mmCIF file of C-alpha atoms in Angstrom:
data_model
loop_
_atom_site.group_PDB
_atom_site.id
_atom_site.type_symbol
_atom_site.label_atom_id
_atom_site.label_comp_id
_atom_site.label_asym_id
_atom_site.label_seq_id
_atom_site.Cartn_x
_atom_site.Cartn_y
_atom_site.Cartn_z
ATOM 1 C CA UNK A 1 0.000 0.000 0.000
ATOM 2 C CA UNK A 2 1.262 3.500 -0.809
ATOM 3 C CA UNK A 3 2.437 5.071 2.480
ATOM 4 C CA UNK A 4 1.563 8.595 1.299
ATOM 5 C CA UNK A 5 -2.008 7.524 0.618
ATOM 6 C CA UNK A 6 -2.231 5.913 4.046
ATOM 7 C CA UNK A 7 -0.902 9.010 5.853
ATOM 8 C CA UNK A 8 -3.277 11.239 3.910
ATOM 9 C CA UNK A 9 -6.237 9.082 4.831
ATOM 10 C CA UNK A 10 -5.624 8.860 8.572
ATOM 11 C CA UNK A 11 -8.608 10.586 10.153
ATOM 12 C CA UNK A 12 -7.648 10.277 13.781
ATOM 13 C CA UNK A 13 -5.347 8.424 16.191
ATOM 14 C CA UNK A 14 -6.228 8.034 19.842
ATOM 15 C CA UNK A 15 -5.179 6.169 22.966
ATOM 16 C CA UNK A 16 -7.587 3.996 24.945
ATOM 17 C CA UNK A 17 -6.306 3.313 28.466
ATOM 18 C CA UNK A 18 -8.805 0.468 28.955
ATOM 19 C CA UNK A 19 -9.873 -0.857 25.551
ATOM 20 C CA UNK A 20 -11.931 -4.061 25.563
ATOM 21 C CA UNK A 21 -10.396 -6.503 23.080
ATOM 22 C CA UNK A 22 -12.832 -8.034 20.598
ATOM 23 C CA UNK A 23 -10.515 -10.749 19.224
ATOM 24 C CA UNK A 24 -7.537 -12.894 20.151
ATOM 25 C CA UNK A 25 -6.312 -14.786 23.184
ATOM 26 C CA UNK A 26 -7.139 -11.877 25.489
ATOM 27 C CA UNK A 27 -10.648 -11.307 24.097
ATOM 28 C CA UNK A 28 -12.764 -9.368 26.595
ATOM 29 C CA UNK A 29 -9.797 -8.070 28.609
ATOM 30 C CA UNK A 30 -9.298 -4.355 29.166
ATOM 31 C CA UNK A 31 -5.857 -3.352 27.898
ATOM 32 C CA UNK A 32 -4.161 -0.126 26.734
ATOM 33 C CA UNK A 33 -4.341 0.244 22.938
ATOM 34 C CA UNK A 34 -3.900 2.776 20.178
ATOM 35 C CA UNK A 35 -6.693 3.078 17.613
ATOM 36 C CA UNK A 36 -6.116 4.474 14.111
ATOM 37 C CA UNK A 37 -9.165 5.559 12.080
ATOM 38 C CA UNK A 38 -8.460 5.323 8.349
ATOM 39 C CA UNK A 39 -10.740 6.924 5.757
ATOM 40 C CA UNK A 40 -11.277 5.047 2.488
ATOM 41 C CA UNK A 41 -13.098 7.619 0.311
ATOM 42 C CA UNK A 42 -13.480 5.248 -2.638
ATOM 43 C CA UNK A 43 -15.747 3.056 -0.503
ATOM 44 C CA UNK A 44 -17.011 5.906 1.718
ATOM 45 C CA UNK A 45 -15.995 4.008 4.852
ATOM 46 C CA UNK A 46 -13.799 4.404 7.885
ATOM 47 C CA UNK A 47 -11.814 1.380 9.049
ATOM 48 C CA UNK A 48 -9.947 0.918 12.312
ATOM 49 C CA UNK A 49 -6.516 -0.493 13.117
ATOM 50 C CA UNK A 50 -5.953 -1.485 16.762
ATOM 51 C CA UNK A 51 -2.333 -1.488 17.975
ATOM 52 C CA UNK A 52 -1.155 -2.811 21.345
ATOM 53 C CA UNK A 53 0.355 -0.140 23.594
ATOM 54 C CA UNK A 54 2.268 -2.866 25.452
ATOM 55 C CA UNK A 55 3.988 -4.466 22.434
ATOM 56 C CA UNK A 56 3.528 -1.930 19.623
ATOM 57 C CA UNK A 57 2.191 -4.694 17.401
ATOM 58 C CA UNK A 58 -1.038 -4.597 15.390
ATOM 59 C CA UNK A 59 -3.857 -6.693 16.877
ATOM 60 C CA UNK A 60 -6.662 -6.429 14.337
ATOM 61 C CA UNK A 61 -8.042 -4.394 11.454
ATOM 62 C CA UNK A 62 -11.778 -3.728 11.531
ATOM 63 C CA UNK A 63 -13.913 -2.825 8.524
ATOM 64 C CA UNK A 64 -17.649 -2.263 8.332
ATOM 65 C CA UNK A 65 -18.361 -5.967 7.855
ATOM 66 C CA UNK A 66 -15.291 -7.874 9.031
ATOM 67 C CA UNK A 67 -12.504 -8.062 11.554
ATOM 68 C CA UNK A 68 -9.096 -9.203 10.350
ATOM 69 C CA UNK A 69 -7.152 -10.590 13.303
ATOM 70 C CA UNK A 70 -3.419 -10.004 12.814
ATOM 71 C CA UNK A 71 -0.800 -12.607 13.706
ATOM 72 C CA UNK A 72 2.984 -12.775 13.380
ATOM 73 C CA UNK A 73 4.713 -15.877 12.016
ATOM 74 C CA UNK A 74 8.064 -17.288 13.154
ATOM 75 C CA UNK A 75 9.864 -15.139 10.573
ATOM 76 C CA UNK A 76 8.364 -11.944 12.030
ATOM 77 C CA UNK A 77 5.964 -11.345 9.136
ATOM 78 C CA UNK A 78 2.389 -10.319 9.815
ATOM 79 C CA UNK A 79 -0.649 -12.054 8.349
ATOM 80 C CA UNK A 80 -4.383 -11.955 9.031
ATOM 81 C CA UNK A 81 -7.349 -14.228 9.501
ATOM 82 C CA UNK A 82 -10.847 -13.076 8.607
ATOM 83 C CA UNK A 83 -13.582 -13.202 11.233
ATOM 84 C CA UNK A 84 -17.175 -12.070 10.689
ATOM 85 C CA UNK A 85 -18.237 -9.201 12.960
ATOM 86 C CA UNK A 86 -20.760 -10.011 15.638
#
């Protein structure tokens, strides 16, 4: 993805001291996270990237209809699994 496009489309970034996780091993726990709201004007939507404040790693990417849980493989590369939103 073009980094200039991504920076241009960031609507807002905020810190949640006690954010309730919606996916992963710690689902339901309250943890400190950073949330990035990203505007996609082509689709007229705003998506959200949740980043752990404790590790600095992405946790999941949420669109209007899906949540993409983000994992890291043994080589340090990130990948996602698709989960339907509840």
